[in-house]
mmCIF file of C-alpha atoms and ligand atoms in Angstrom:
data_model
loop_
_atom_site.group_PDB
_atom_site.id
_atom_site.type_symbol
_atom_site.label_atom_id
_atom_site.label_comp_id
_atom_site.label_asym_id
_atom_site.label_seq_id
_atom_site.Cartn_x
_atom_site.Cartn_y
_atom_site.Cartn_z
ATOM 1 C CA MET M 1 -14.202 4.777 -17.621
ATOM 2 C CA ARG M 2 -12.129 5.079 -14.446
ATOM 3 C CA LYS M 3 -11.148 8.335 -12.806
ATOM 4 C CA GLU M 4 -8.070 7.424 -10.827
ATOM 5 C CA TYR M 5 -5.520 4.703 -10.095
ATOM 6 C CA LEU M 6 -2.747 4.453 -7.564
ATOM 7 C CA ILE M 7 0.081 2.143 -8.619
ATOM 8 C CA ALA M 8 2.434 1.469 -5.718
ATOM 9 C CA GLY M 9 5.649 -0.536 -5.494
ATOM 10 C CA ASN M 10 6.882 -1.969 -2.204
ATOM 11 C CA TRP M 11 10.586 -2.713 -2.609
ATOM 12 C CA LYS M 12 10.920 -4.358 0.825
ATOM 13 C CA MET M 13 14.596 -4.911 1.786
ATOM 14 C CA PHE M 14 15.977 -4.525 -1.734
ATOM 15 C CA LYS M 15 18.069 -1.925 -3.564
ATOM 16 C CA THR M 16 21.053 0.191 -2.552
ATOM 17 C CA ILE M 17 20.984 3.979 -2.815
ATOM 18 C CA ALA M 18 22.574 3.913 -6.272
ATOM 19 C CA GLU M 19 20.164 1.234 -7.506
ATOM 20 C CA SER M 20 17.180 3.140 -6.132
ATOM 21 C CA ARG M 21 18.143 6.376 -7.892
ATOM 22 C CA GLU M 22 18.784 4.537 -11.121
ATOM 23 C CA PHE M 23 15.395 2.820 -10.907
ATOM 24 C CA VAL M 24 13.427 6.008 -10.238
ATOM 25 C CA ARG M 25 15.190 7.830 -13.102
ATOM 26 C CA ALA M 26 14.592 4.929 -15.493
ATOM 27 C CA LEU M 27 10.955 4.440 -14.472
ATOM 28 C CA ALA M 28 10.176 8.117 -15.031
ATOM 29 C CA LYS M 29 11.250 7.726 -18.672
ATOM 30 C CA GLU M 30 8.719 4.935 -19.189
ATOM 31 C CA PHE M 31 5.452 6.769 -18.618
ATOM 32 C CA SER M 32 3.852 10.168 -18.964
ATOM 33 C CA ALA M 33 2.037 11.791 -16.091
ATOM 34 C CA ALA M 34 -1.722 11.627 -16.617
ATOM 35 C CA PRO M 35 -4.725 12.972 -14.735
ATOM 36 C CA GLY M 36 -5.918 10.291 -12.343
ATOM 37 C CA LEU M 37 -2.634 8.364 -12.288
ATOM 38 C CA GLU M 38 -0.566 8.329 -9.125
ATOM 39 C CA VAL M 39 2.677 6.344 -8.888
ATOM 40 C CA VAL M 40 4.456 5.696 -5.586
ATOM 41 C CA VAL M 41 7.452 3.579 -4.692
ATOM 42 C CA PHE M 42 8.383 2.515 -1.180
ATOM 43 C CA PRO M 43 12.202 2.158 -1.030
ATOM 44 C CA PRO M 44 14.047 1.131 2.138
ATOM 45 C CA TYR M 45 14.741 3.985 4.610
ATOM 46 C CA THR M 46 18.324 4.282 3.374
ATOM 47 C CA SER M 47 17.159 5.314 -0.099
ATOM 48 C CA LEU M 48 14.472 7.826 0.892
ATOM 49 C CA ALA M 49 16.647 10.946 0.844
ATOM 50 C CA ALA M 50 18.189 9.983 -2.493
ATOM 51 C CA THR M 51 14.858 9.370 -4.244
ATOM 52 C CA HIS M 52 12.414 11.824 -2.635
ATOM 53 C CA GLY M 53 11.704 14.630 -5.083
ATOM 54 C CA LEU M 54 13.984 13.100 -7.716
ATOM 55 C CA GLU M 55 11.178 12.765 -10.288
ATOM 56 C CA ALA M 56 8.016 14.813 -9.875
ATOM 57 C CA LYS M 57 5.710 12.082 -11.174
ATOM 58 C CA ILE M 58 7.001 9.417 -8.767
ATOM 59 C CA LYS M 59 6.082 9.838 -5.141
ATOM 60 C CA ILE M 60 8.192 8.242 -2.439
ATOM 61 C CA GLY M 61 6.810 6.425 0.588
ATOM 62 C CA ALA M 62 8.372 4.820 3.670
ATOM 63 C CA GLN M 63 7.742 1.132 4.409
ATOM 64 C CA ASN M 64 7.297 1.571 8.151
ATOM 65 C CA MET M 65 7.726 3.995 11.050
ATOM 66 C CA PHE M 66 7.563 4.042 14.839
ATOM 67 C CA PHE M 67 4.643 5.653 16.625
ATOM 68 C CA GLU M 68 6.628 7.982 18.880
ATOM 69 C CA GLU M 69 7.847 11.380 17.781
ATOM 70 C CA LYS M 70 11.284 11.088 19.435
ATOM 71 C CA GLY M 71 12.988 9.378 22.343
ATOM 72 C CA ALA M 72 15.211 6.515 23.413
ATOM 73 C CA PHE M 73 14.091 3.990 20.788
ATOM 74 C CA THR M 74 17.316 2.697 19.268
ATOM 75 C CA GLY M 75 16.972 1.803 15.623
ATOM 76 C CA GLU M 76 13.562 3.332 15.098
ATOM 77 C CA ILE M 77 12.490 6.086 12.702
ATOM 78 C CA SER M 78 9.771 8.568 13.627
ATOM 79 C CA PRO M 79 7.078 10.281 11.561
ATOM 80 C CA LEU M 80 8.705 13.622 12.401
ATOM 81 C CA MET M 81 11.837 12.446 10.558
ATOM 82 C CA LEU M 82 9.875 10.936 7.693
ATOM 83 C CA GLN M 83 7.990 14.142 7.031
ATOM 84 C CA GLU M 84 11.103 15.492 5.329
ATOM 85 C CA LEU M 85 11.730 12.349 3.315
ATOM 86 C CA ALA M 86 8.470 10.732 2.298
ATOM 87 C CA ASP M 87 5.049 11.525 0.831
ATOM 88 C CA CYS M 88 3.279 8.655 2.599
ATOM 89 C CA VAL M 89 3.945 5.594 4.754
ATOM 90 C CA LEU M 90 2.971 1.901 4.733
ATOM 91 C CA VAL M 91 1.381 0.798 7.991
ATOM 92 C CA GLY M 92 0.726 -2.774 9.096
ATOM 93 C CA HIS M 93 2.222 -4.699 6.177
ATOM 94 C CA SER M 94 1.784 -8.406 6.873
ATOM 95 C CA GLU M 95 5.561 -8.881 7.043
ATOM 96 C CA ARG M 96 5.669 -6.297 9.857
ATOM 97 C CA ARG M 97 2.786 -8.024 11.597
ATOM 98 C CA GLU M 98 4.134 -11.577 11.169
ATOM 99 C CA ILE M 99 7.930 -11.265 11.306
ATOM 100 C CA PHE M 100 8.169 -8.271 13.652
ATOM 101 C CA ALA M 101 5.114 -9.096 15.776
ATOM 102 C CA GLU M 102 3.267 -5.828 15.207
ATOM 103 C CA SER M 103 -0.108 -5.982 16.890
ATOM 104 C CA ASP M 104 -3.356 -4.342 15.818
ATOM 105 C CA GLU M 105 -2.770 -1.860 18.672
ATOM 106 C CA ASP M 106 0.658 -0.955 17.247
ATOM 107 C CA VAL M 107 -0.902 -0.524 13.812
ATOM 108 C CA ASN M 108 -3.580 1.746 15.280
ATOM 109 C CA LYS M 109 -0.968 3.885 17.068
ATOM 110 C CA LYS M 110 1.167 4.137 13.929
ATOM 111 C CA LEU M 111 -1.800 5.097 11.793
ATOM 112 C CA LYS M 112 -2.898 7.844 14.177
ATOM 113 C CA THR M 113 0.633 9.203 14.520
ATOM 114 C CA ALA M 114 1.148 9.189 10.745
ATOM 115 C CA LEU M 115 -2.028 11.262 10.369
ATOM 116 C CA LYS M 116 -0.928 13.624 13.111
ATOM 117 C CA PHE M 117 2.267 14.322 11.178
ATOM 118 C CA ASN M 118 0.468 14.651 7.837
ATOM 119 C CA LEU M 119 1.944 11.498 6.376
ATOM 120 C CA PRO M 120 -0.895 9.775 4.511
ATOM 121 C CA PRO M 121 -0.872 6.123 5.628
ATOM 122 C CA VAL M 122 -1.415 3.086 3.412
ATOM 123 C CA LEU M 123 -2.985 0.583 5.785
ATOM 124 C CA CYS M 124 -2.451 -3.091 4.880
ATOM 125 C CA VAL M 125 -4.956 -5.776 5.853
ATOM 126 C CA GLY M 126 -5.442 -9.380 4.773
ATOM 127 C CA GLU M 127 -6.130 -12.926 5.853
ATOM 128 C CA THR M 128 -3.926 -16.021 6.129
ATOM 129 C CA LEU M 129 -4.585 -19.160 4.088
ATOM 130 C CA PRO M 130 -6.114 -21.089 7.030
ATOM 131 C CA GLU M 131 -8.411 -18.112 7.690
ATOM 132 C CA ARG M 132 -9.531 -18.057 4.048
ATOM 133 C CA GLU M 133 -10.080 -21.810 4.011
ATOM 134 C CA ALA M 134 -12.143 -21.560 7.195
ATOM 135 C CA GLY M 135 -14.377 -18.896 5.595
ATOM 136 C CA LYS M 136 -13.048 -16.207 7.943
ATOM 137 C CA THR M 137 -11.703 -13.750 5.366
ATOM 138 C CA LEU M 138 -14.352 -11.065 5.762
ATOM 139 C CA PRO M 139 -14.519 -11.083 9.585
ATOM 140 C CA LYS M 140 -10.709 -10.986 9.769
ATOM 141 C CA VAL M 141 -10.462 -8.018 7.428
ATOM 142 C CA ARG M 142 -13.272 -6.251 9.254
ATOM 143 C CA GLN M 143 -11.573 -6.756 12.594
ATOM 144 C CA GLN M 144 -8.249 -5.442 11.276
ATOM 145 C CA LEU M 145 -9.969 -2.355 9.846
ATOM 146 C CA GLU M 146 -11.951 -1.650 12.997
ATOM 147 C CA MET M 147 -8.912 -1.993 15.236
ATOM 148 C CA ALA M 148 -6.595 0.025 12.993
ATOM 149 C CA LEU M 149 -9.095 2.856 12.580
ATOM 150 C CA GLN M 150 -10.186 3.126 16.201
ATOM 151 C CA GLY M 151 -10.157 6.752 17.282
ATOM 152 C CA VAL M 152 -9.401 8.126 13.816
ATOM 153 C CA ALA M 153 -11.366 11.329 13.305
ATOM 154 C CA GLY M 154 -13.791 11.276 10.354
ATOM 155 C CA ALA M 155 -12.097 14.216 8.669
ATOM 156 C CA ASN M 156 -8.853 12.243 8.502
ATOM 157 C CA MET M 157 -10.329 9.133 6.941
ATOM 158 C CA GLU M 158 -9.879 10.271 3.346
ATOM 159 C CA LYS M 159 -6.134 10.676 3.877
ATOM 160 C CA ILE M 160 -5.923 6.919 4.366
ATOM 161 C CA THR M 161 -5.512 4.340 1.603
ATOM 162 C CA VAL M 162 -6.319 0.714 2.376
ATOM 163 C CA ALA M 163 -4.381 -2.141 0.753
ATOM 164 C CA TYR M 164 -6.021 -5.568 0.747
ATOM 165 C CA GLU M 165 -3.205 -8.098 0.683
ATOM 166 C CA PRO M 166 -4.183 -11.726 1.270
ATOM 167 C CA ILE M 167 -1.129 -13.156 3.004
ATOM 168 C CA TRP M 168 -1.276 -16.399 1.010
ATOM 169 C CA ALA M 169 -0.855 -14.357 -2.179
ATOM 170 C CA ILE M 170 2.189 -12.351 -1.102
ATOM 171 C CA GLY M 171 5.395 -13.461 -2.793
ATOM 172 C CA THR M 172 3.871 -16.820 -3.647
ATOM 173 C CA GLY M 173 3.029 -16.255 -7.305
ATOM 174 C CA ARG M 174 -0.517 -17.161 -6.380
ATOM 175 C CA ASN M 175 -2.693 -14.061 -6.710
ATOM 176 C CA ALA M 176 -6.287 -13.781 -5.590
ATOM 177 C CA THR M 177 -8.527 -14.123 -8.635
ATOM 178 C CA PRO M 178 -10.041 -10.830 -9.756
ATOM 179 C CA ALA M 179 -13.409 -12.066 -8.469
ATOM 180 C CA GLN M 180 -11.974 -13.016 -5.054
ATOM 181 C CA ALA M 181 -10.267 -9.646 -4.778
ATOM 182 C CA GLN M 182 -13.367 -7.736 -5.916
ATOM 183 C CA GLU M 183 -15.506 -9.492 -3.297
ATOM 184 C CA VAL M 184 -13.202 -8.427 -0.459
ATOM 185 C CA HIS M 185 -12.709 -4.909 -1.874
ATOM 186 C CA HIS M 186 -16.461 -4.429 -2.041
ATOM 187 C CA PHE M 187 -16.745 -5.588 1.556
ATOM 188 C CA ILE M 188 -13.941 -3.250 2.661
ATOM 189 C CA GLY M 189 -15.709 -0.368 0.895
ATOM 190 C CA GLN M 190 -18.943 -1.145 2.744
ATOM 191 C CA THR M 191 -17.157 -1.472 6.079
ATOM 192 C CA LEU M 192 -15.395 1.863 5.571
ATOM 193 C CA GLN M 193 -18.763 3.474 4.788
ATOM 194 C CA GLU M 194 -20.073 2.186 8.110
ATOM 195 C CA ILE M 195 -17.020 3.537 9.945
ATOM 196 C CA ALA M 196 -16.928 6.861 8.070
ATOM 197 C CA PRO M 197 -20.100 7.443 6.071
ATOM 198 C CA GLY M 198 -19.600 9.337 2.830
ATOM 199 C CA SER M 199 -15.800 9.003 2.803
ATOM 200 C CA ARG M 200 -13.973 8.147 -0.419
ATOM 201 C CA ILE M 201 -11.054 5.864 0.343
ATOM 202 C CA LYS M 202 -8.844 4.147 -2.226
ATOM 203 C CA ILE M 203 -8.522 0.390 -1.871
ATOM 204 C CA LEU M 204 -5.474 -1.256 -3.447
ATOM 205 C CA TYR M 205 -5.002 -4.950 -4.133
ATOM 206 C CA GLY M 206 -1.632 -6.547 -3.328
ATOM 207 C CA GLY M 207 -0.295 -10.094 -3.610
ATOM 208 C CA SER M 208 1.586 -11.431 -6.666
ATOM 209 C CA VAL M 209 0.486 -8.605 -8.942
ATOM 210 C CA LYS M 210 2.285 -8.897 -12.287
ATOM 211 C CA PRO M 211 1.904 -7.279 -15.707
ATOM 212 C CA GLU M 212 -0.097 -10.329 -16.855
ATOM 213 C CA ASN M 213 -2.782 -10.177 -14.152
ATOM 214 C CA SER M 214 -2.823 -6.434 -13.506
ATOM 215 C CA LEU M 215 -5.227 -5.384 -16.253
ATOM 216 C CA GLU M 216 -7.974 -7.687 -15.058
ATOM 217 C CA LEU M 217 -7.416 -6.852 -11.393
ATOM 218 C CA LEU M 218 -7.461 -3.109 -12.110
ATOM 219 C CA SER M 219 -10.655 -3.527 -14.144
ATOM 220 C CA GLN M 220 -12.606 -4.624 -11.065
ATOM 221 C CA GLU M 221 -15.108 -2.076 -9.893
ATOM 222 C CA ASP M 222 -13.824 -1.644 -6.350
ATOM 223 C CA ILE M 223 -10.082 -1.941 -7.036
ATOM 224 C CA SER M 224 -8.530 1.514 -7.165
ATOM 225 C CA GLY M 225 -4.931 0.460 -7.621
ATOM 226 C CA VAL M 226 -2.315 -2.142 -6.768
ATOM 227 C CA LEU M 227 0.490 -2.568 -4.242
ATOM 228 C CA VAL M 228 3.197 -4.514 -6.043
ATOM 229 C CA GLY M 229 6.117 -6.302 -4.354
ATOM 230 C CA GLY M 230 8.340 -8.532 -6.523
ATOM 231 C CA ALA M 231 7.264 -7.061 -9.868
ATOM 232 C CA SER M 232 7.997 -3.520 -8.649
ATOM 233 C CA LEU M 233 11.735 -4.273 -8.536
ATOM 234 C CA LYS M 234 12.078 -4.394 -12.327
ATOM 235 C CA VAL M 235 11.471 -1.244 -14.350
ATOM 236 C CA ASP M 236 9.964 -3.110 -17.316
ATOM 237 C CA GLN M 237 7.489 -5.056 -15.188
ATOM 238 C CA PHE M 238 6.427 -2.151 -12.998
ATOM 239 C CA SER M 239 6.041 0.165 -15.964
ATOM 240 C CA ALA M 240 3.948 -2.472 -17.782
ATOM 241 C CA ILE M 241 1.556 -2.396 -14.808
ATOM 242 C CA ILE M 242 1.455 1.423 -14.966
ATOM 243 C CA GLN M 243 0.715 1.180 -18.711
ATOM 244 C CA ASN M 244 -2.248 -1.075 -17.956
ATOM 245 C CA ALA M 245 -3.649 1.523 -15.555
ATOM 246 C CA LEU M 246 -3.175 4.198 -18.235
ATOM 247 C CA LYS M 247 -5.011 1.999 -20.753
ATOM 248 C CA LEU M 248 -7.981 1.765 -18.421
ATOM 249 C CA LEU M 249 -7.898 5.492 -17.628
ATOM 250 C CA ASN M 250 -7.993 6.275 -21.339
ATOM 251 C CA ALA M 251 -10.545 3.613 -22.282
HETATM 252 P P1 PGA F 301 4.299 -9.464 -3.956
HETATM 253 O O1 PGA F 301 4.289 -8.553 -2.632
HETATM 254 O O2 PGA F 301 3.774 -8.598 -5.098
HETATM 255 O O3 PGA F 301 5.734 -9.838 -4.162
HETATM 256 O O4 PGA F 301 3.414 -10.626 -3.724
HETATM 257 C C1 PGA F 301 3.242 -7.666 -2.339
HETATM 258 C C2 PGA F 301 3.481 -6.957 -1.030
HETATM 259 O O5 PGA F 301 4.036 -7.583 -0.092
HETATM 260 O O6 PGA F 301 3.131 -5.779 -0.860
#
């Protein structure tokens, strides 16, 4: 029997304000709040104000933020601003790292600033296909964790959630097998214990999660939830994934 699951939906650059509100309202009708179940969606910035606090059982997160509090940074959004609009924030998603050239140092600064402003960060890590094929998955993930968490005080560690998202599985329809995911999750758990002994940190799997593969992924010992992209844009698909978590919580 499992004690808790976090089911998160990353909408990326999809949905207008009206569509976001409609989605959150409709999703809330599809499931009942349950002990141990946490549901979060990450709409684009433009929809945060319209969705935050709209439904008590659906938390709202931001997809990104800048690491400065305020200043001459045209186009950027700071954690100070997000505090009023979001319950948590994604940090270091692979699309930020790859398309917008975010470095491990940037990710580290963002993570520390998010913690400073009491915005629990969801830190994304994961390897590319060439790295997996070269047997470098575990060292890559370890390096990303070590760099992102540098200088984070032990007491803050439990506010962080880690999302393991193999880049080759994101938006490709090709998910990691439950066994592949479990292996990396177990390794991440061990690494986090070395960095912060005794801490309890949730580790989500992300990369082509769908209703059909979610039950088996969520059944893995070290998988404490999922970060869903494409399938989080449709109420029926996302709620089917939530139902699978509820099944396991009630098993
Ligand atoms: P996907 O995206 O579910 O569409 O593969 C996951 C993510 O990028 O977080």
